[in-house]
């Protein structure tokens, strides 16, 4: 270590704060917090008996250390989060934005609430249930609720505007508060039952339903009695499947950590009202810092991204600075006391052990999958004669609508997994009308130019198309002097000419075109290598079409707005200024529009953009099929992250 750095270490303050480690080029490589900055930072260099690579690694890498002082540990935790999110240091655990869990939201303040599927927990007075680790995990729950509890499934807008009930009412699954004066207390009973069901309060719920069934049959209401009987059976079956984990029926998050070298995996087990509700694994590579520090940082980040904060958080080991700071921060977020424990025995310790087992299992599973993926990538490299191991692949697709609205998509796959942080969409700038080859040239040029500036190039480019598209992409690479990147074209299977057909197979196989080779390579159909390529190509296609639709919709709203009588330049500007975007103008209600342009023009604008209000109501057939398929009823939010039961 150089003298200057040593002097800096000696002069570190003993107060709480955040430290930023920089490499010799000035890049921030790690952000940590400490109650006593000097003790913490110096401990890295004086750790006795710690032979882990990171000590020597730090010696080689470290160029500078900066510190920021704060008043207490809570402030240090908050600042640590901010700085990690801002600088994304390579040795910190980073939670991706796409780590969002599905939860159910029930706004009991409404007269006729519904269950919404959401991806973000908000402190908005509503009840949240979950999180659920996947759409599959939520499906069965929703199926039962939609079938037996008779809550509406339509949006608030539909509820307010519907003129007649939808099919769900006709098949007995909704009392239709949209049209009929359903007594709020009757509807409230269903809401209470759904709440009990989601809380896992089996005894209370089942007793209540049994009573209702008895009363209905005594009053000779046999249809209702039969309906409650079916409901009872479904509920009992579902609740039986949920394992009871603790006897104190609390909401708990249980954390575990599994490590092999610098690869680690955190696991969070969700216990809601004493029942196991699922869990989620978070794998990370290049994690050299001590476990006690990583766990504190991970817990801090996990809750910072909007996760539901339960009454109790169980940890497998004591964080470096203890649990006090985190407890204060989480209690503030929750609005009531949160206990953070490192249990050594008893039921809670068993829960931690269960989470540890899950962490190990998930780690081994990932390792196995990674080995398999590496095998597929290595076969792909060999079969296509690639120079690089295709660890990072990017696929490009061009899309247009009748020759206009030309756009392109770039999707990425890293280590065999979709890598959404590298997805990009492009509007073709240099062309007025459709020209697939020139469009491909432009997009690949733009992508690689940026890559050359950032030093961020993929191993393989996959171009959707045949020889022509491939030649355009290759020309762009040559013009930029990019030689290290491989490129191939993936041509779709196509219908064969009639004379080629036999009765069984009328389509050609998918073909891969490679630069400098006349004939395409035909990978074995149904092979994992081909599947990896076609899945990426289909994803690029989907992404391009979605973007193209957005572009078209935007231009339609713009031109629709221009065509509305009484809406001139000034009013258009007022609307855009008020709502911020054309999309939001399109989403605004008549009342919201009226605040800006007055009621008469608002109606014209709304009608111009949406047609007659009646066209806007929920399609009953779609609703019914949604319900039958037990799909999530509505996605309230796409952003944010894990919620939970509140
Ligand atoms: S539109 Fe359908 S789901 Fe909504 S309240 Fe009316 S009947 Fe129920």
XYZ file of C-alpha atoms and ligand atoms in Angstrom:
654
model
C 0.000 0.000 0.000
C 1.386 3.421 -0.849
C 2.284 5.902 1.832
C -0.467 8.359 0.986
C -3.133 5.723 1.353
C -1.605 4.518 4.608
C -1.725 8.081 5.926
C -5.349 8.315 4.900
C -6.164 5.107 6.747
C -4.458 6.414 9.870
C -6.403 9.635 9.737
C -9.840 8.054 9.303
C -12.459 9.403 11.711
C -13.965 7.203 14.417
C -17.493 8.463 13.777
C -20.356 6.818 11.892
C -20.442 7.269 8.156
C -20.007 5.783 4.735
C -16.736 4.911 3.016
C -16.150 4.684 -0.704
C -13.269 2.538 -1.919
C -11.848 3.505 -5.291
C -9.510 1.612 -7.556
C -6.364 3.100 -9.006
C -8.328 4.616 -11.893
C -10.666 6.398 -9.496
C -13.609 4.011 -10.094
C -15.717 3.328 -7.003
C -15.471 -0.406 -6.333
C -17.162 -0.679 -2.955
C -19.417 1.368 -0.709
C -19.846 0.411 2.935
C -21.161 1.940 6.123
C -19.807 1.742 9.628
C -20.560 2.988 13.087
C -16.845 3.561 13.512
C -15.254 4.289 10.168
C -11.650 3.925 11.275
C -12.116 0.541 12.934
C -14.079 -0.851 10.021
C -11.813 0.199 7.188
C -8.627 -0.680 9.016
C -10.025 -4.085 9.867
C -9.749 -5.053 6.188
C -6.017 -4.697 6.330
C -5.399 -6.096 9.781
C -7.716 -9.086 9.712
C -5.710 -11.819 11.330
C -6.151 -15.283 10.004
C -8.385 -14.095 7.208
C -6.793 -15.577 4.155
C -9.627 -14.704 1.849
C -8.642 -13.431 -1.517
C -10.191 -10.055 -0.987
C -7.521 -8.851 1.441
C -4.757 -9.249 -1.120
C -7.137 -8.180 -3.861
C -7.821 -4.925 -2.041
C -4.106 -4.341 -1.638
C -3.681 -4.602 -5.388
C -6.774 -2.683 -6.375
C -7.229 0.060 -3.851
C -6.276 3.529 -5.015
C -8.144 5.784 -2.614
C -10.729 5.854 0.155
C -13.247 8.605 0.686
C -15.500 8.953 3.697
C -18.730 10.804 4.363
C -19.632 11.481 7.985
C -23.214 11.316 9.223
C -24.928 11.669 12.587
C -25.897 8.081 13.275
C -26.123 4.570 11.891
C -29.581 5.077 10.414
C -28.321 7.947 8.287
C -25.320 5.842 7.301
C -27.625 3.039 6.114
C -29.687 5.455 4.037
C -26.630 7.056 2.479
C -25.046 3.663 1.795
C -28.132 2.700 -0.215
C -28.120 5.920 -2.183
C -24.470 5.605 -3.089
C -24.717 1.926 -4.030
C -27.642 2.643 -6.330
C -25.838 5.591 -7.846
C -22.393 4.094 -8.420
C -23.214 0.375 -8.747
C -19.798 -0.650 -7.361
C -18.565 -4.028 -8.556
C -18.005 -5.507 -5.073
C -21.402 -4.520 -3.652
C -24.528 -6.624 -3.805
C -26.846 -4.888 -6.241
C -30.535 -5.604 -6.534
C -31.807 -5.356 -10.069
C -34.933 -3.333 -10.760
C -36.582 -6.369 -12.277
C -36.551 -8.179 -8.933
C -40.144 -7.371 -8.242
C -42.494 -9.718 -6.538
C -46.156 -10.068 -7.104
C -48.542 -9.290 -4.271
C -52.251 -8.820 -3.897
C -53.659 -5.461 -2.879
C -57.066 -4.942 -1.321
C -58.207 -1.405 -0.678
C -60.698 -1.880 2.108
C -61.515 1.810 2.240
C -63.581 1.470 -0.944
C -67.250 0.473 -0.762
C -66.707 -2.317 -3.313
C -63.009 -3.152 -3.326
C -61.372 -5.677 -5.607
C -58.130 -7.619 -5.468
C -55.360 -6.194 -7.595
C -52.128 -7.855 -8.561
C -49.337 -5.387 -7.843
C -45.577 -5.366 -7.931
C -44.921 -2.643 -5.440
C -45.839 -2.226 -1.835
C -46.981 1.267 -0.969
C -47.983 2.843 2.296
C -51.433 3.814 1.022
C -53.751 2.397 3.650
C -54.582 -0.693 1.565
C -53.940 -4.273 2.688
C -51.203 -6.182 0.902
C -50.890 -9.956 0.814
C -47.851 -11.872 -0.289
C -45.336 -11.596 -1.789
C -45.718 -14.548 -4.116
C -42.596 -15.845 -5.796
C -44.213 -16.331 -9.207
C -47.389 -15.874 -11.190
C -47.911 -19.632 -10.803
C -47.844 -19.322 -7.026
C -50.582 -16.717 -7.067
C -52.720 -18.471 -9.676
C -54.395 -21.065 -7.463
C -55.177 -18.467 -4.796
C -56.782 -16.194 -7.361
C -58.670 -19.040 -8.923
C -60.370 -19.852 -5.627
C -61.054 -16.234 -4.774
C -62.511 -15.393 -8.178
C -64.647 -18.474 -8.146
C -66.005 -18.540 -4.632
C -65.779 -15.153 -2.963
C -67.723 -13.058 -5.443
C -65.614 -9.898 -5.483
C -65.727 -7.737 -8.561
C -62.689 -8.062 -10.820
C -63.173 -5.043 -13.053
C -61.292 -1.760 -12.738
C -62.636 1.251 -10.860
C -63.249 2.974 -14.168
C -65.416 0.116 -15.418
C -67.256 -0.080 -12.102
C -68.158 3.589 -12.401
C -69.161 3.522 -16.064
C -70.689 0.137 -16.706
C -74.280 0.251 -17.930
C -75.067 -3.435 -17.564
C -73.412 -6.297 -15.647
C -70.784 -8.382 -17.387
C -70.739 -12.125 -17.863
C -69.282 -12.681 -14.384
C -72.591 -11.634 -12.908
C -74.480 -13.964 -15.217
C -72.379 -16.932 -14.097
C -72.844 -16.022 -10.449
C -69.358 -14.775 -9.678
C -70.061 -11.129 -9.027
C -73.060 -9.401 -7.413
C -72.601 -6.570 -9.975
C -72.201 -3.506 -7.795
C -71.529 -1.699 -11.075
C -75.257 -1.633 -11.797
C -77.258 -2.987 -8.858
C -77.558 -1.474 -5.390
C -75.632 -4.269 -3.657
C -75.823 -3.672 0.117
C -72.282 -2.650 1.142
C -72.521 -4.851 4.266
C -73.143 -7.948 2.097
C -70.169 -7.107 -0.065
C -68.110 -6.343 3.059
C -68.740 -9.889 4.266
C -67.069 -11.230 1.116
C -64.198 -8.795 1.607
C -63.741 -10.004 5.198
C -63.785 -13.620 4.069
C -61.187 -12.957 1.383
C -59.025 -11.215 3.982
C -59.292 -14.181 6.353
C -58.532 -16.585 3.506
C -55.438 -14.654 2.471
C -54.318 -14.348 6.079
C -54.660 -18.113 6.443
C -57.169 -17.768 9.294
C -58.680 -21.117 8.527
C -60.596 -21.822 11.717
C -62.397 -18.506 11.840
C -63.267 -18.580 8.170
C -64.410 -22.178 8.089
C -66.555 -21.765 11.205
C -68.243 -18.707 9.732
C -68.959 -20.476 6.460
C -70.320 -23.578 8.206
C -72.732 -21.414 10.138
C -73.829 -19.687 6.948
C -74.322 -23.015 5.190
C -76.444 -24.298 8.087
C -78.547 -21.184 8.168
C -79.075 -21.260 4.404
C -80.296 -24.856 4.463
C -82.572 -24.179 7.462
C -84.101 -21.342 5.469
C -84.458 -23.757 2.524
C -82.040 -21.685 0.424
C -80.485 -24.809 -1.027
C -78.707 -23.104 -3.884
C -76.846 -20.820 -1.508
C -76.113 -23.707 0.872
C -74.578 -25.699 -1.992
C -72.490 -22.737 -3.068
C -71.109 -22.236 0.451
C -70.408 -25.983 0.689
C -68.291 -25.853 -2.489
C -66.529 -22.782 -1.182
C -65.786 -24.532 2.121
C -64.319 -27.563 0.401
C -62.074 -25.478 -1.852
C -60.848 -23.386 1.075
C -60.129 -26.394 3.277
C -58.158 -28.056 0.477
C -56.141 -24.915 -0.162
C -55.362 -24.128 3.473
C -54.366 -27.726 4.170
C -51.603 -27.345 1.611
C -50.080 -24.331 3.342
C -47.558 -25.442 5.923
C -47.723 -23.924 9.371
C -44.211 -22.767 10.240
C -44.558 -21.074 13.614
C -47.060 -21.041 16.388
C -47.014 -17.324 17.090
C -48.692 -16.494 13.746
C -46.482 -13.516 12.979
C -45.344 -11.999 9.718
C -41.645 -12.744 9.397
C -38.926 -12.514 6.773
C -36.179 -15.053 7.273
C -32.819 -14.410 5.613
C -30.084 -16.905 4.794
C -26.743 -16.745 3.048
C -24.845 -19.488 1.207
C -21.340 -18.932 -0.115
C -18.869 -20.787 -2.318
C -15.769 -18.680 -2.871
C -16.804 -15.311 -4.184
C -20.210 -16.556 -5.329
C -22.987 -16.072 -2.828
C -26.714 -16.508 -2.684
C -29.141 -14.817 -0.339
C -32.472 -16.438 0.318
C -35.508 -14.755 1.828
C -38.231 -16.962 3.212
C -41.594 -15.303 3.707
C -43.709 -16.357 6.670
C -47.113 -14.731 6.827
C -49.369 -15.225 9.813
C -47.239 -18.213 10.795
C -47.557 -19.923 7.396
C -44.854 -20.407 4.818
C -45.671 -18.199 1.907
C -42.720 -18.967 -0.377
C -39.321 -17.437 -0.830
C -36.893 -15.958 -3.281
C -33.231 -16.499 -4.094
C -30.805 -13.688 -4.946
C -27.526 -14.932 -6.437
C -24.439 -12.718 -6.766
C -20.933 -13.205 -8.105
C -17.642 -11.419 -7.219
C -18.541 -10.897 -3.569
C -15.291 -10.767 -1.668
C -16.360 -8.804 1.393
C -17.176 -10.461 4.732
C -20.566 -12.132 5.242
C -21.405 -10.005 8.279
C -21.090 -6.900 6.158
C -22.891 -8.260 3.124
C -25.929 -9.370 5.108
C -26.414 -5.903 6.527
C -26.049 -4.327 3.105
C -28.407 -6.821 1.476
C -31.147 -6.455 4.115
C -30.847 -2.702 3.803
C -31.219 -2.808 -0.009
C -33.989 -5.411 0.068
C -36.276 -3.214 2.147
C -35.187 -0.022 0.468
C -36.683 -1.167 -2.824
C -40.206 -1.118 -1.414
C -40.528 -4.594 0.115
C -43.137 -5.115 2.767
C -41.567 -4.819 6.237
C -42.847 -7.557 8.589
C -42.998 -7.586 12.379
C -39.903 -9.730 12.651
C -36.755 -10.182 10.594
C -34.654 -13.252 11.329
C -30.995 -13.308 10.312
C -28.489 -16.170 10.123
C -25.631 -14.103 11.561
C -25.021 -10.889 13.403
C -24.336 -7.961 11.022
C -21.008 -6.175 11.517
C -22.522 -3.279 13.440
C -25.240 -5.294 15.135
C -28.949 -5.064 14.437
C -29.843 -1.826 16.163
C -29.426 0.570 13.223
C -31.384 -1.654 10.858
C -34.120 -2.102 13.451
C -34.519 1.660 13.811
C -34.663 2.138 10.034
C -37.136 -0.686 9.414
C -39.363 0.324 12.339
C -39.587 3.770 10.803
C -40.531 2.292 7.431
C -43.129 -0.008 8.924
C -44.596 2.590 11.253
C -44.303 0.264 14.257
C -41.607 -1.675 16.039
C -39.698 -4.252 14.011
C -37.610 -6.838 15.804
C -34.470 -8.133 14.164
C -33.169 -11.351 15.669
C -30.333 -13.811 15.180
C -31.980 -16.852 16.807
C -29.765 -19.501 18.348
C -32.419 -22.083 19.222
C -36.111 -22.888 19.064
C -38.719 -22.407 16.354
C -37.093 -19.265 14.970
C -33.715 -20.943 14.689
C -35.424 -23.802 12.817
C -36.844 -21.262 10.399
C -33.399 -19.817 9.737
C -32.088 -23.331 9.152
C -34.897 -23.918 6.676
C -33.931 -20.735 4.832
C -30.258 -21.821 4.852
C -31.238 -25.157 3.320
C -33.240 -23.367 0.656
C -30.280 -21.098 -0.043
C -27.962 -24.070 -0.501
C -30.470 -25.863 -2.684
C -31.021 -22.804 -4.868
C -27.254 -22.293 -5.164
C -26.628 -25.888 -6.250
C -29.524 -25.737 -8.677
C -28.103 -22.596 -10.231
C -24.664 -24.136 -10.482
C -26.115 -27.146 -12.269
C -28.078 -24.878 -14.618
C -24.978 -22.786 -15.224
C -22.954 -25.881 -16.122
C -25.683 -26.924 -18.534
C -25.859 -23.441 -20.040
C -22.086 -23.335 -20.475
C -22.360 -26.656 -22.330
C -24.977 -25.248 -24.712
C -22.956 -22.078 -25.320
C -19.810 -24.027 -25.949
C -21.582 -26.283 -28.498
C -22.998 -23.180 -30.134
C -19.518 -21.702 -30.388
C -18.170 -24.853 -31.923
C -21.028 -25.494 -34.366
C -21.129 -21.934 -35.663
C -17.340 -21.608 -35.689
C -17.386 -18.536 -33.418
C -14.166 -16.968 -32.208
C -15.667 -15.963 -28.867
C -17.438 -17.975 -26.222
C -20.927 -16.401 -26.648
C -21.397 -15.401 -23.027
C -22.980 -12.115 -24.012
C -25.258 -12.187 -27.034
C -27.393 -9.435 -28.490
C -30.110 -9.939 -31.064
C -31.496 -7.283 -33.442
C -34.807 -7.129 -35.214
C -36.312 -4.483 -37.504
C -40.019 -3.812 -37.519
C -42.252 -1.463 -39.490
C -45.917 -0.831 -40.091
C -46.801 -0.771 -43.777
C -43.432 0.765 -44.526
C -43.624 3.482 -41.858
C -42.908 3.674 -38.117
C -39.639 1.819 -38.673
C -38.113 0.739 -35.386
C -35.550 -1.781 -34.208
C -35.047 -3.765 -31.060
C -31.967 -5.024 -29.302
C -32.394 -7.759 -26.734
C -29.578 -9.328 -24.769
C -28.819 -12.695 -23.253
C -25.988 -13.051 -20.758
C -24.922 -16.523 -19.638
C -28.051 -17.930 -21.245
C -30.416 -15.617 -19.369
C -32.280 -12.596 -20.678
C -30.489 -9.463 -19.597
C -33.089 -6.717 -19.633
C -30.672 -4.039 -18.516
C -29.145 -4.285 -21.995
C -32.379 -4.124 -23.952
C -32.555 -1.111 -26.263
C -35.052 0.238 -28.750
C -34.219 2.366 -31.739
C -36.195 4.631 -34.026
C -34.654 4.526 -37.450
C -33.412 8.051 -38.106
C -31.858 8.008 -41.544
C -34.675 6.438 -43.567
C -38.078 7.701 -44.630
C -39.322 4.442 -46.040
C -38.759 0.797 -45.376
C -35.353 -0.671 -46.178
C -34.487 -3.580 -43.910
C -30.854 -3.731 -44.926
C -30.146 -0.025 -44.473
C -32.087 -0.065 -41.184
C -29.950 -2.918 -39.905
C -26.799 -1.068 -40.940
C -27.918 1.997 -39.004
C -28.861 0.137 -35.838
C -25.740 -1.990 -35.662
C -23.616 1.093 -36.294
C -25.340 2.983 -33.479
C -24.987 0.061 -31.092
C -21.332 -0.585 -31.804
C -20.355 3.071 -31.811
C -21.709 3.384 -28.298
C -20.001 0.128 -27.334
C -16.658 1.361 -28.615
C -16.995 4.525 -26.567
C -17.996 2.657 -23.378
C -15.752 -0.367 -23.932
C -18.896 -2.478 -23.747
C -19.204 -4.903 -26.647
C -21.037 -8.235 -26.751
C -19.438 -11.513 -27.835
C -21.992 -12.294 -30.510
C -24.529 -10.342 -32.563
C -27.502 -12.316 -33.808
C -29.303 -10.651 -36.681
C -32.884 -11.544 -37.432
C -32.780 -12.327 -41.128
C -30.805 -13.999 -43.847
C -27.792 -13.157 -45.949
C -28.834 -9.575 -46.771
C -29.381 -8.466 -43.176
C -26.214 -10.248 -42.086
C -24.187 -8.517 -44.810
C -25.524 -5.115 -43.672
C -24.584 -5.782 -40.063
C -21.177 -7.040 -41.107
C -20.597 -3.952 -43.264
C -21.398 -1.746 -40.254
C -18.878 -3.672 -38.167
C -16.220 -3.374 -40.831
C -16.801 0.336 -41.268
C -16.305 0.853 -37.543
C -13.298 -1.445 -37.420
C -14.962 -3.855 -34.970
C -13.242 -7.179 -35.416
C -13.569 -8.906 -32.089
C -17.328 -9.443 -32.193
C -18.907 -12.443 -33.926
C -22.038 -12.001 -36.017
C -24.575 -14.466 -37.434
C -27.957 -14.174 -39.157
C -30.867 -16.329 -38.062
C -33.365 -16.938 -40.848
C -36.812 -18.117 -39.914
C -38.104 -21.444 -41.122
C -40.388 -20.830 -44.094
C -43.067 -22.595 -46.072
C -41.537 -24.695 -48.810
C -42.596 -24.388 -52.414
C -45.488 -26.661 -53.274
C -43.298 -29.001 -55.299
C -40.953 -29.367 -52.325
C -43.693 -30.448 -50.046
C -44.393 -33.843 -48.821
C -47.506 -34.444 -46.833
C -45.751 -34.385 -43.459
C -43.352 -31.482 -43.530
C -44.083 -28.329 -45.400
C -41.568 -26.010 -43.667
C -37.832 -25.585 -44.045
C -35.659 -25.690 -40.916
C -34.343 -22.557 -39.212
C -30.997 -21.594 -40.771
C -28.004 -19.761 -39.391
C -25.967 -17.656 -41.824
C -22.333 -17.060 -41.034
C -20.034 -14.475 -42.648
C -17.836 -15.962 -45.357
C -19.828 -19.134 -45.749
C -22.142 -19.617 -48.708
C -24.542 -22.168 -47.327
C -26.336 -21.689 -44.054
C -25.724 -23.939 -41.071
C -28.697 -25.998 -40.037
C -28.571 -26.731 -36.334
C -30.295 -29.843 -35.177
C -33.961 -29.008 -34.816
C -35.152 -29.130 -31.191
C -31.560 -28.812 -29.962
C -30.870 -26.561 -26.975
C -28.490 -24.465 -29.100
C -31.170 -23.671 -31.661
C -33.717 -23.093 -28.932
C -31.445 -20.517 -27.315
C -31.109 -18.611 -30.591
C -34.759 -18.775 -31.625
C -35.959 -17.798 -28.159
C -33.755 -14.723 -28.331
C -34.946 -13.902 -31.857
C -38.612 -14.254 -30.807
C -37.995 -12.013 -27.831
C -36.393 -9.391 -30.113
C -39.422 -9.644 -32.355
C -41.831 -9.202 -29.454
C -39.872 -6.254 -28.107
C -39.761 -4.559 -31.518
C -43.492 -4.997 -32.103
C -44.339 -3.624 -28.665
C -42.208 -0.570 -29.309
C -43.639 -0.109 -32.764
C -47.168 -0.167 -31.343
C -46.178 2.500 -28.831
C -44.790 4.676 -31.611
C -47.921 4.204 -33.689
C -50.243 4.862 -30.765
C -48.394 8.042 -29.948
C -48.596 9.326 -33.482
C -52.288 8.389 -33.645
C -53.039 10.277 -30.428
C -51.111 13.224 -31.818
C -52.996 13.267 -35.093
C -56.318 12.485 -33.378
C -55.736 15.493 -31.168
C -55.024 17.621 -34.210
C -58.300 16.561 -35.819
C -60.570 17.484 -32.915
C -62.621 20.590 -33.683
C -61.967 23.353 -31.198
C -58.552 22.015 -30.207
C -55.974 24.283 -31.709
C -52.302 24.721 -31.093
C -52.851 26.600 -27.810
C -55.169 23.977 -26.299
C -52.922 21.133 -27.439
C -50.031 22.803 -25.663
C -52.139 23.350 -22.518
C -53.083 19.685 -22.459
C -49.526 18.515 -23.002
C -48.171 20.880 -20.386
C -50.764 19.770 -17.853
C -50.542 16.005 -18.425
C -46.890 15.827 -19.363
C -47.254 13.486 -22.345
C -49.602 12.460 -25.132
C -50.004 9.088 -23.470
C -51.308 10.710 -20.303
C -53.680 12.926 -22.279
C -55.013 9.717 -23.830
C -55.457 8.161 -20.377
C -57.163 11.148 -18.751
C -60.829 11.011 -17.764
C -63.350 13.587 -18.997
C -63.292 15.226 -15.564
C -59.513 15.533 -15.600
C -59.550 16.957 -19.133
C -62.301 19.389 -18.133
C -60.022 20.920 -15.507
C -57.748 22.075 -18.315
C -59.994 22.834 -21.293
C -63.490 23.062 -19.821
C -66.275 20.458 -19.938
C -67.455 20.929 -23.519
C -64.038 20.609 -25.137
C -63.101 17.845 -22.669
C -65.953 15.682 -23.958
C -64.902 16.285 -27.537
C -61.278 15.431 -26.738
C -62.275 12.290 -24.866
C -64.635 11.176 -27.619
C -61.997 11.995 -30.252
C -59.396 9.869 -28.517
C -61.562 7.032 -27.253
C -64.767 6.916 -29.232
C -68.042 6.556 -27.327
C -67.669 5.920 -23.571
C -69.644 2.705 -23.890
C -66.798 1.275 -25.972
C -64.509 1.673 -23.001
C -66.208 -0.790 -20.678
C -64.641 -4.082 -19.808
C -65.265 -6.855 -22.236
C -67.311 -9.390 -20.269
C -66.081 -12.335 -22.293
C -62.487 -11.345 -21.715
C -63.219 -10.907 -18.029
C -64.779 -14.316 -17.777
C -61.953 -15.991 -19.583
C -59.465 -14.197 -17.373
C -61.302 -15.468 -14.401
C -61.463 -19.017 -15.682
C -57.778 -18.991 -16.430
C -57.198 -17.534 -12.989
C -54.897 -14.955 -14.441
C -54.029 -11.934 -12.346
C -56.947 -9.585 -12.517
C -55.096 -6.375 -13.061
C -51.595 -5.094 -12.917
C -51.585 -1.881 -10.983
C -47.943 -1.116 -11.259
C -44.972 -2.303 -13.205
C -42.312 -0.553 -11.277
C -40.841 -1.107 -7.848
C -40.504 -4.218 -5.887
C -41.464 -6.679 -3.265
C -44.482 -6.096 -1.145
C -46.025 -8.323 1.450
C -48.937 -8.807 3.762
C -49.734 -5.729 5.798
S -68.550 -5.191 -14.570
Fe -68.663 -7.356 -14.082
S -67.075 -7.627 -12.573
Fe -67.476 -5.463 -12.648
S -68.946 -5.122 -11.060
Fe -70.065 -5.406 -12.949
S -70.555 -7.556 -12.981
Fe -68.958 -7.295 -11.482
